Amino acid sequence: MTARQAVVLAAGRGTRLGTLAADTPKPLLEIGGRPLLLRTLESLATAGIERAVIVVGHLRERILETLAASPVPGLTVQFVTQERLEGTARAVALARPHLAPGPFLATWGDIFVEPQNYPRLLAAVPPGGGAILVNPVDDPWAGAAVYVDEALRVTRIVEKPPAGTSATNWNNAGPAVLDEWVWPRVDRLEPSPRGEYELPRALAAAVDEGIELRAVPVEGPWFDIGTPESLAAARRYAESARRGNVAP
């Protein structure tokens, strides 16, 4: 059963972006002349997603106004508000009452990847399992280290490992296809040392308990639009792609 619904996390404040996100929600920052959130929603619709639940918070009215003015053809959207930023697991759980039973694609409003990654992710899901997008890094200390076997089955996930301790170069890139099995693991989560309820910890528990997750390496670049430097890099890439200097 292929997922036709999605959850998009778009509630963050973007504090590391400073004045760039002072009056613009981070997901509405433009890359290649288009707000990132619109690019993501258009990519989801092209991949066969028919309905998206968008978790909003900071400057929520700006996001609602933008999507009302620029609806994505073929995609129905609904909004839920995260009043307190308690982590990605709690954010995804807010969408649960609005999802139909079955699989769903979860993604972040501040992650930039090329559109083809979403259908690749959807196609990789094994029966009864899930799939996560991964990107190669020198050291995944800033995200979640993802360990895989020779068939790209996930064997272990370590959220925020100490620098220099990982024996894998795969980082959790964010987008994932999940199913009903995620909810009991989310419900059992304890807060992390940062005081947040983090979705990768629920996925790690699922893997430890026998749920099959497939890792899907990112095709093309991966940008986490969390700093002025990463935003600038994404914009340079998009401009190069527009000019035909890189593969679109």
PDB file of C-alpha atoms in Angstrom:
ATOM      1  CA  MET A   1       0.000   0.000   0.000  1.00  0.00           C
ATOM      2  CA  THR A   2       1.605   3.234  -1.166  1.00  0.00           C
ATOM      3  CA  ALA A   3       1.296   6.296   1.038  1.00  0.00           C
ATOM      4  CA  ARG A   4      -0.993   8.981  -0.358  1.00  0.00           C
ATOM      5  CA  GLN A   5      -0.837  11.272   2.658  1.00  0.00           C
ATOM      6  CA  ALA A   6       1.919  13.323   4.226  1.00  0.00           C
ATOM      7  CA  VAL A   7       2.829  15.276   7.340  1.00  0.00           C
ATOM      8  CA  VAL A   8       4.982  18.365   6.819  1.00  0.00           C
ATOM      9  CA  LEU A   9       6.644  19.950   9.855  1.00  0.00           C
ATOM     10  CA  ALA A  10       6.720  23.732   9.447  1.00  0.00           C
ATOM     11  CA  ALA A  11       6.474  25.144  12.971  1.00  0.00           C
ATOM     12  CA  GLY A  12      10.093  26.040  13.776  1.00  0.00           C
ATOM     13  CA  ARG A  13      11.331  29.542  14.551  1.00  0.00           C
ATOM     14  CA  GLY A  14      14.573  29.454  12.575  1.00  0.00           C
ATOM     15  CA  THR A  15      16.507  31.221  15.320  1.00  0.00           C
ATOM     16  CA  ARG A  16      19.895  30.416  13.758  1.00  0.00           C
ATOM     17  CA  LEU A  17      18.852  32.299  10.626  1.00  0.00           C
ATOM     18  CA  GLY A  18      18.698  35.567  12.560  1.00  0.00           C
ATOM     19  CA  THR A  19      17.054  38.435  10.717  1.00  0.00           C
ATOM     20  CA  LEU A  20      16.401  36.271   7.633  1.00  0.00           C
ATOM     21  CA  ALA A  21      13.559  34.564   9.515  1.00  0.00           C
ATOM     22  CA  ALA A  22      12.526  37.500  11.698  1.00  0.00           C
ATOM     23  CA  ASP A  23       9.308  38.126   9.782  1.00  0.00           C
ATOM     24  CA  THR A  24       9.332  35.212   7.337  1.00  0.00           C
ATOM     25  CA  PRO A  25       8.689  31.625   8.468  1.00  0.00           C
ATOM     26  CA  LYS A  26      11.698  29.479   7.656  1.00  0.00           C
ATOM     27  CA  PRO A  27       9.730  27.230   5.253  1.00  0.00           C
ATOM     28  CA  LEU A  28       8.739  30.297   3.209  1.00  0.00           C
ATOM     29  CA  LEU A  29      12.297  31.426   2.518  1.00  0.00           C
ATOM     30  CA  GLU A  30      12.774  31.421  -1.227  1.00  0.00           C
ATOM     31  CA  ILE A  31      15.082  29.072  -3.102  1.00  0.00           C
ATOM     32  CA  GLY A  32      15.233  29.462  -6.846  1.00  0.00           C
ATOM     33  CA  GLY A  33      12.551  32.139  -6.685  1.00  0.00           C
ATOM     34  CA  ARG A  34      10.007  29.891  -4.930  1.00  0.00           C
ATOM     35  CA  PRO A  35       9.186  29.452  -1.241  1.00  0.00           C
ATOM     36  CA  LEU A  36      10.757  26.186  -0.099  1.00  0.00           C
ATOM     37  CA  LEU A  37       7.481  24.884   1.335  1.00  0.00           C
ATOM     38  CA  LEU A  38       5.728  25.309  -2.006  1.00  0.00           C
ATOM     39  CA  ARG A  39       8.550  23.486  -3.768  1.00  0.00           C
ATOM     40  CA  THR A  40       8.231  20.613  -1.294  1.00  0.00           C
ATOM     41  CA  LEU A  41       4.445  20.375  -1.590  1.00  0.00           C
ATOM     42  CA  GLU A  42       4.649  20.407  -5.382  1.00  0.00           C
ATOM     43  CA  SER A  43       7.214  17.589  -5.230  1.00  0.00           C
ATOM     44  CA  LEU A  44       4.941  15.566  -2.930  1.00  0.00           C
ATOM     45  CA  ALA A  45       1.973  16.017  -5.257  1.00  0.00           C
ATOM     46  CA  THR A  46       4.052  14.906  -8.234  1.00  0.00           C
ATOM     47  CA  ALA A  47       5.045  11.799  -6.250  1.00  0.00           C
ATOM     48  CA  GLY A  48       1.385  10.851  -5.752  1.00  0.00           C
ATOM     49  CA  ILE A  49       0.652  12.414  -2.377  1.00  0.00           C
ATOM     50  CA  GLU A  50      -2.950  13.623  -2.365  1.00  0.00           C
ATOM     51  CA  ARG A  51      -3.296  15.127   1.099  1.00  0.00           C
ATOM     52  CA  ALA A  52      -0.879  16.898   3.442  1.00  0.00           C
ATOM     53  CA  VAL A  53      -1.264  17.836   7.092  1.00  0.00           C
ATOM     54  CA  ILE A  54       1.030  20.804   7.746  1.00  0.00           C
ATOM     55  CA  VAL A  55       2.144  21.431  11.316  1.00  0.00           C
ATOM     56  CA  VAL A  56       2.532  25.180  11.763  1.00  0.00           C
ATOM     57  CA  GLY A  57       3.531  27.447  14.639  1.00  0.00           C
ATOM     58  CA  HIS A  58       5.795  30.456  14.260  1.00  0.00           C
ATOM     59  CA  LEU A  59       4.176  33.067  11.971  1.00  0.00           C
ATOM     60  CA  ARG A  60       1.533  30.500  11.057  1.00  0.00           C
ATOM     61  CA  GLU A  61      -0.721  33.077   9.368  1.00  0.00           C
ATOM     62  CA  ARG A  62       1.955  33.805   6.781  1.00  0.00           C
ATOM     63  CA  ILE A  63       2.048  30.133   5.805  1.00  0.00           C
ATOM     64  CA  LEU A  64      -1.748  29.875   5.641  1.00  0.00           C
ATOM     65  CA  GLU A  65      -1.937  33.026   3.503  1.00  0.00           C
ATOM     66  CA  THR A  66       0.778  31.825   1.125  1.00  0.00           C
ATOM     67  CA  LEU A  67      -0.850  28.456   0.509  1.00  0.00           C
ATOM     68  CA  ALA A  68      -4.282  30.007   0.148  1.00  0.00           C
ATOM     69  CA  ALA A  69      -2.864  32.280  -2.548  1.00  0.00           C
ATOM     70  CA  SER A  70      -0.858  29.512  -4.253  1.00  0.00           C
ATOM     71  CA  PRO A  71      -2.688  26.185  -3.865  1.00  0.00           C
ATOM     72  CA  VAL A  72      -0.854  23.132  -5.155  1.00  0.00           C
ATOM     73  CA  PRO A  73      -2.863  21.339  -7.876  1.00  0.00           C
ATOM     74  CA  GLY A  74      -3.975  17.869  -6.823  1.00  0.00           C
ATOM     75  CA  LEU A  75      -3.058  18.364  -3.164  1.00  0.00           C
ATOM     76  CA  THR A  76      -5.482  18.975  -0.298  1.00  0.00           C
ATOM     77  CA  VAL A  77      -3.904  20.636   2.720  1.00  0.00           C
ATOM     78  CA  GLN A  78      -4.930  20.880   6.356  1.00  0.00           C
ATOM     79  CA  PHE A  79      -3.190  22.726   9.176  1.00  0.00           C
ATOM     80  CA  VAL A  80      -2.574  21.919  12.825  1.00  0.00           C
ATOM     81  CA  THR A  81      -0.790  24.251  15.219  1.00  0.00           C
ATOM     82  CA  GLN A  82       2.079  23.254  17.508  1.00  0.00           C
ATOM     83  CA  GLU A  83       1.738  25.664  20.402  1.00  0.00           C
ATOM     84  CA  ARG A  84       4.873  24.450  22.192  1.00  0.00           C
ATOM     85  CA  LEU A  85       7.961  23.254  20.349  1.00  0.00           C
ATOM     86  CA  GLU A  86       8.574  19.909  22.066  1.00  0.00           C
ATOM     87  CA  GLY A  87      10.389  18.052  19.312  1.00  0.00           C
ATOM     88  CA  THR A  88       9.688  16.331  16.032  1.00  0.00           C
ATOM     89  CA  ALA A  89       7.885  13.306  17.483  1.00  0.00           C
ATOM     90  CA  ARG A  90       5.347  15.485  19.273  1.00  0.00           C
ATOM     91  CA  ALA A  91       4.926  17.551  16.101  1.00  0.00           C
ATOM     92  CA  VAL A  92       4.166  14.490  13.964  1.00  0.00           C
ATOM     93  CA  ALA A  93       1.780  13.185  16.646  1.00  0.00           C
ATOM     94  CA  LEU A  94      -0.300  16.359  16.354  1.00  0.00           C
ATOM     95  CA  ALA A  95      -1.204  15.288  12.822  1.00  0.00           C
ATOM     96  CA  ARG A  96      -2.280  11.797  13.872  1.00  0.00           C
ATOM     97  CA  PRO A  97      -6.020  12.569  14.383  1.00  0.00           C
ATOM     98  CA  HIS A  98      -6.153  13.965  10.847  1.00  0.00           C
ATOM     99  CA  LEU A  99      -4.494  11.017   9.098  1.00  0.00           C
ATOM    100  CA  ALA A 100      -6.271   8.032   7.619  1.00  0.00           C
ATOM    101  CA  PRO A 101      -5.102   4.631   8.868  1.00  0.00           C
ATOM    102  CA  GLY A 102      -2.076   3.395   6.966  1.00  0.00           C
ATOM    103  CA  PRO A 103       1.257   4.710   5.761  1.00  0.00           C
ATOM    104  CA  PHE A 104       2.215   8.363   5.496  1.00  0.00           C
ATOM    105  CA  LEU A 105       5.230  10.336   4.390  1.00  0.00           C
ATOM    106  CA  ALA A 106       6.707  12.658   7.004  1.00  0.00           C
ATOM    107  CA  THR A 107       8.990  15.470   5.957  1.00  0.00           C
ATOM    108  CA  TRP A 108      10.373  18.785   7.124  1.00  0.00           C
ATOM    109  CA  GLY A 109       9.498  22.204   5.765  1.00  0.00           C
ATOM    110  CA  ASP A 110      13.124  23.308   5.951  1.00  0.00           C
ATOM    111  CA  ILE A 111      14.748  20.407   4.053  1.00  0.00           C
ATOM    112  CA  PHE A 112      15.642  20.894   0.387  1.00  0.00           C
ATOM    113  CA  VAL A 113      16.085  17.836  -1.838  1.00  0.00           C
ATOM    114  CA  GLU A 114      15.398  17.258  -5.503  1.00  0.00           C
ATOM    115  CA  PRO A 115      11.816  16.129  -6.318  1.00  0.00           C
ATOM    116  CA  GLN A 116      12.748  12.610  -7.474  1.00  0.00           C
ATOM    117  CA  ASN A 117      13.719  11.638  -3.939  1.00  0.00           C
ATOM    118  CA  TYR A 118      10.104  11.438  -2.799  1.00  0.00           C
ATOM    119  CA  PRO A 119       8.897   8.765  -5.260  1.00  0.00           C
ATOM    120  CA  ARG A 120      12.147   6.851  -4.646  1.00  0.00           C
ATOM    121  CA  LEU A 121      11.403   6.903  -0.921  1.00  0.00           C
ATOM    122  CA  LEU A 122       7.815   5.768  -1.419  1.00  0.00           C
ATOM    123  CA  ALA A 123       8.913   2.927  -3.694  1.00  0.00           C
ATOM    124  CA  ALA A 124      11.457   1.587  -1.197  1.00  0.00           C
ATOM    125  CA  VAL A 125       9.031   0.709   1.594  1.00  0.00           C
ATOM    126  CA  PRO A 126       8.971  -3.043   2.395  1.00  0.00           C
ATOM    127  CA  PRO A 127       5.711  -4.722   3.442  1.00  0.00           C
ATOM    128  CA  GLY A 128       4.845  -3.699   6.993  1.00  0.00           C
ATOM    129  CA  GLY A 129       7.901  -1.473   7.289  1.00  0.00           C
ATOM    130  CA  GLY A 130       9.104   1.975   6.362  1.00  0.00           C
ATOM    131  CA  ALA A 131      11.862   3.914   4.644  1.00  0.00           C
ATOM    132  CA  ILE A 132      14.069   6.869   5.510  1.00  0.00           C
ATOM    133  CA  LEU A 133      16.121   9.173   3.337  1.00  0.00           C
ATOM    134  CA  VAL A 134      19.814   9.307   4.251  1.00  0.00           C
ATOM    135  CA  ASN A 135      22.666  11.551   3.120  1.00  0.00           C
ATOM    136  CA  PRO A 136      26.423  10.957   3.359  1.00  0.00           C
ATOM    137  CA  VAL A 137      28.420  13.136   5.782  1.00  0.00           C
ATOM    138  CA  ASP A 138      31.899  13.023   7.252  1.00  0.00           C
ATOM    139  CA  ASP A 139      30.485  12.594  10.769  1.00  0.00           C
ATOM    140  CA  PRO A 140      26.745  12.435  11.573  1.00  0.00           C
ATOM    141  CA  TRP A 141      27.156  13.934  15.059  1.00  0.00           C
ATOM    142  CA  ALA A 142      24.844  16.869  14.299  1.00  0.00           C
ATOM    143  CA  GLY A 143      21.907  14.685  13.210  1.00  0.00           C
ATOM    144  CA  ALA A 144      21.233  10.982  13.608  1.00  0.00           C
ATOM    145  CA  ALA A 145      23.726   8.292  12.620  1.00  0.00           C
ATOM    146  CA  VAL A 146      22.092   5.582  10.500  1.00  0.00           C
ATOM    147  CA  TYR A 147      23.726   2.144  10.317  1.00  0.00           C
ATOM    148  CA  VAL A 148      22.757  -0.156   7.435  1.00  0.00           C
ATOM    149  CA  ASP A 149      23.545  -3.626   6.135  1.00  0.00           C
ATOM    150  CA  GLU A 150      24.567  -4.554   2.584  1.00  0.00           C
ATOM    151  CA  ALA A 151      20.918  -4.412   1.435  1.00  0.00           C
ATOM    152  CA  LEU A 152      20.457  -0.905   2.924  1.00  0.00           C
ATOM    153  CA  ARG A 153      18.267  -2.249   5.690  1.00  0.00           C
ATOM    154  CA  VAL A 154      18.620  -0.026   8.737  1.00  0.00           C
ATOM    155  CA  THR A 155      20.209  -1.871  11.639  1.00  0.00           C
ATOM    156  CA  ARG A 156      20.639   0.969  14.125  1.00  0.00           C
ATOM    157  CA  ILE A 157      19.907   4.690  14.567  1.00  0.00           C
ATOM    158  CA  VAL A 158      21.749   6.873  17.067  1.00  0.00           C
ATOM    159  CA  GLU A 159      20.375  10.375  17.612  1.00  0.00           C
ATOM    160  CA  LYS A 160      23.001  13.108  18.168  1.00  0.00           C
ATOM    161  CA  PRO A 161      26.009  10.793  18.702  1.00  0.00           C
ATOM    162  CA  PRO A 162      29.103  12.439  20.233  1.00  0.00           C
ATOM    163  CA  ALA A 163      31.440  13.770  17.561  1.00  0.00           C
ATOM    164  CA  GLY A 164      33.958  11.219  16.358  1.00  0.00           C
ATOM    165  CA  THR A 165      32.142   8.181  17.749  1.00  0.00           C
ATOM    166  CA  SER A 166      30.141   7.007  14.701  1.00  0.00           C
ATOM    167  CA  ALA A 167      31.222   4.105  12.528  1.00  0.00           C
ATOM    168  CA  THR A 168      28.825   5.127   9.739  1.00  0.00           C
ATOM    169  CA  ASN A 169      28.764   8.082   7.384  1.00  0.00           C
ATOM    170  CA  TRP A 170      25.021   7.949   6.816  1.00  0.00           C
ATOM    171  CA  ASN A 171      22.964  10.750   8.359  1.00  0.00           C
ATOM    172  CA  ASN A 172      19.201  10.782   8.770  1.00  0.00           C
ATOM    173  CA  ALA A 173      18.142  13.249   6.070  1.00  0.00           C
ATOM    174  CA  GLY A 174      14.638  13.761   7.503  1.00  0.00           C
ATOM    175  CA  PRO A 175      11.974  12.547   5.047  1.00  0.00           C
ATOM    176  CA  ALA A 176      10.567   9.135   5.939  1.00  0.00           C
ATOM    177  CA  VAL A 177       7.655   6.849   5.147  1.00  0.00           C
ATOM    178  CA  LEU A 178       6.069   5.569   8.353  1.00  0.00           C
ATOM    179  CA  ASP A 179       3.019   3.522   9.298  1.00  0.00           C
ATOM    180  CA  GLU A 180       0.847   2.667  12.298  1.00  0.00           C
ATOM    181  CA  TRP A 181       3.806   0.979  13.998  1.00  0.00           C
ATOM    182  CA  VAL A 182       5.332   4.376  14.768  1.00  0.00           C
ATOM    183  CA  TRP A 183       2.596   5.550  17.144  1.00  0.00           C
ATOM    184  CA  PRO A 184       3.238   3.257  20.146  1.00  0.00           C
ATOM    185  CA  ARG A 185       6.957   4.099  19.904  1.00  0.00           C
ATOM    186  CA  VAL A 186       6.140   7.811  19.868  1.00  0.00           C
ATOM    187  CA  ASP A 187       3.830   7.374  22.849  1.00  0.00           C
ATOM    188  CA  ARG A 188       6.589   5.671  24.864  1.00  0.00           C
ATOM    189  CA  LEU A 189       9.250   8.295  24.200  1.00  0.00           C
ATOM    190  CA  GLU A 190      11.027  10.002  27.062  1.00  0.00           C
ATOM    191  CA  PRO A 191      12.462  13.489  26.538  1.00  0.00           C
ATOM    192  CA  SER A 192      16.001  13.642  25.185  1.00  0.00           C
ATOM    193  CA  PRO A 193      18.807  15.401  27.064  1.00  0.00           C
ATOM    194  CA  ARG A 194      17.695  18.502  25.153  1.00  0.00           C
ATOM    195  CA  GLY A 195      14.202  18.143  26.620  1.00  0.00           C
ATOM    196  CA  GLU A 196      12.633  17.195  23.284  1.00  0.00           C
ATOM    197  CA  TYR A 197      10.663  14.206  22.038  1.00  0.00           C
ATOM    198  CA  GLU A 198      12.627  13.265  18.931  1.00  0.00           C
ATOM    199  CA  LEU A 199      11.246  11.178  16.074  1.00  0.00           C
ATOM    200  CA  PRO A 200      14.570   9.413  15.284  1.00  0.00           C
ATOM    201  CA  ARG A 201      14.458   7.865  18.758  1.00  0.00           C
ATOM    202  CA  ALA A 202      11.059   6.348  17.947  1.00  0.00           C
ATOM    203  CA  LEU A 203      12.463   5.005  14.676  1.00  0.00           C
ATOM    204  CA  ALA A 204      15.463   3.586  16.526  1.00  0.00           C
ATOM    205  CA  ALA A 205      13.116   1.765  18.889  1.00  0.00           C
ATOM    206  CA  ALA A 206      11.142   0.385  15.925  1.00  0.00           C
ATOM    207  CA  VAL A 207      14.325  -0.975  14.343  1.00  0.00           C
ATOM    208  CA  ASP A 208      15.404  -2.523  17.652  1.00  0.00           C
ATOM    209  CA  GLU A 209      11.994  -4.210  17.897  1.00  0.00           C
ATOM    210  CA  GLY A 210      12.110  -5.757  14.421  1.00  0.00           C
ATOM    211  CA  ILE A 211      10.425  -3.229  12.127  1.00  0.00           C
ATOM    212  CA  GLU A 212      12.165  -3.213   8.743  1.00  0.00           C
ATOM    213  CA  LEU A 213      13.315   0.224   7.632  1.00  0.00           C
ATOM    214  CA  ARG A 214      15.059   0.739   4.307  1.00  0.00           C
ATOM    215  CA  ALA A 215      17.615   3.506   3.866  1.00  0.00           C
ATOM    216  CA  VAL A 216      17.341   5.470   0.618  1.00  0.00           C
ATOM    217  CA  PRO A 217      20.456   7.502  -0.272  1.00  0.00           C
ATOM    218  CA  VAL A 218      19.674  11.033  -1.430  1.00  0.00           C
ATOM    219  CA  GLU A 219      19.984  11.713  -5.148  1.00  0.00           C
ATOM    220  CA  GLY A 220      21.387  15.177  -5.702  1.00  0.00           C
ATOM    221  CA  PRO A 221      22.123  17.688  -2.962  1.00  0.00           C
ATOM    222  CA  TRP A 222      20.676  17.869   0.539  1.00  0.00           C
ATOM    223  CA  PHE A 223      20.313  21.153   2.374  1.00  0.00           C
ATOM    224  CA  ASP A 224      19.024  21.745   5.893  1.00  0.00           C
ATOM    225  CA  ILE A 225      17.913  25.371   5.669  1.00  0.00           C
ATOM    226  CA  GLY A 226      18.827  26.184   9.269  1.00  0.00           C
ATOM    227  CA  THR A 227      21.637  28.702   8.906  1.00  0.00           C
ATOM    228  CA  PRO A 228      22.410  31.636   6.600  1.00  0.00           C
ATOM    229  CA  GLU A 229      25.254  29.564   5.115  1.00  0.00           C
ATOM    230  CA  SER A 230      23.058  26.581   4.202  1.00  0.00           C
ATOM    231  CA  LEU A 231      20.381  28.868   2.780  1.00  0.00           C
ATOM    232  CA  ALA A 232      22.973  30.630   0.627  1.00  0.00           C
ATOM    233  CA  ALA A 233      24.362  27.285  -0.568  1.00  0.00           C
ATOM    234  CA  ALA A 234      20.882  26.062  -1.532  1.00  0.00           C
ATOM    235  CA  ARG A 235      20.226  29.273  -3.427  1.00  0.00           C
ATOM    236  CA  ARG A 236      23.514  28.966  -5.310  1.00  0.00           C
ATOM    237  CA  TYR A 237      22.668  25.395  -6.253  1.00  0.00           C
ATOM    238  CA  ALA A 238      19.172  26.333  -7.446  1.00  0.00           C
ATOM    239  CA  GLU A 239      20.551  29.176  -9.538  1.00  0.00           C
ATOM    240  CA  SER A 240      23.167  26.871 -11.090  1.00  0.00           C
ATOM    241  CA  ALA A 241      20.454  24.321 -11.853  1.00  0.00           C
ATOM    242  CA  ARG A 242      18.323  27.028 -13.465  1.00  0.00           C
ATOM    243  CA  ARG A 243      21.217  28.007 -15.699  1.00  0.00           C
ATOM    244  CA  GLY A 244      21.843  24.381 -16.608  1.00  0.00           C
ATOM    245  CA  ASN A 245      25.205  24.137 -14.869  1.00  0.00           C
ATOM    246  CA  VAL A 246      24.072  21.159 -12.765  1.00  0.00           C
ATOM    247  CA  ALA A 247      21.585  18.381 -13.346  1.00  0.00           C
ATOM    248  CA  PRO A 248      18.068  19.680 -12.584  1.00  0.00           C
TER     249      PRO A 248
END
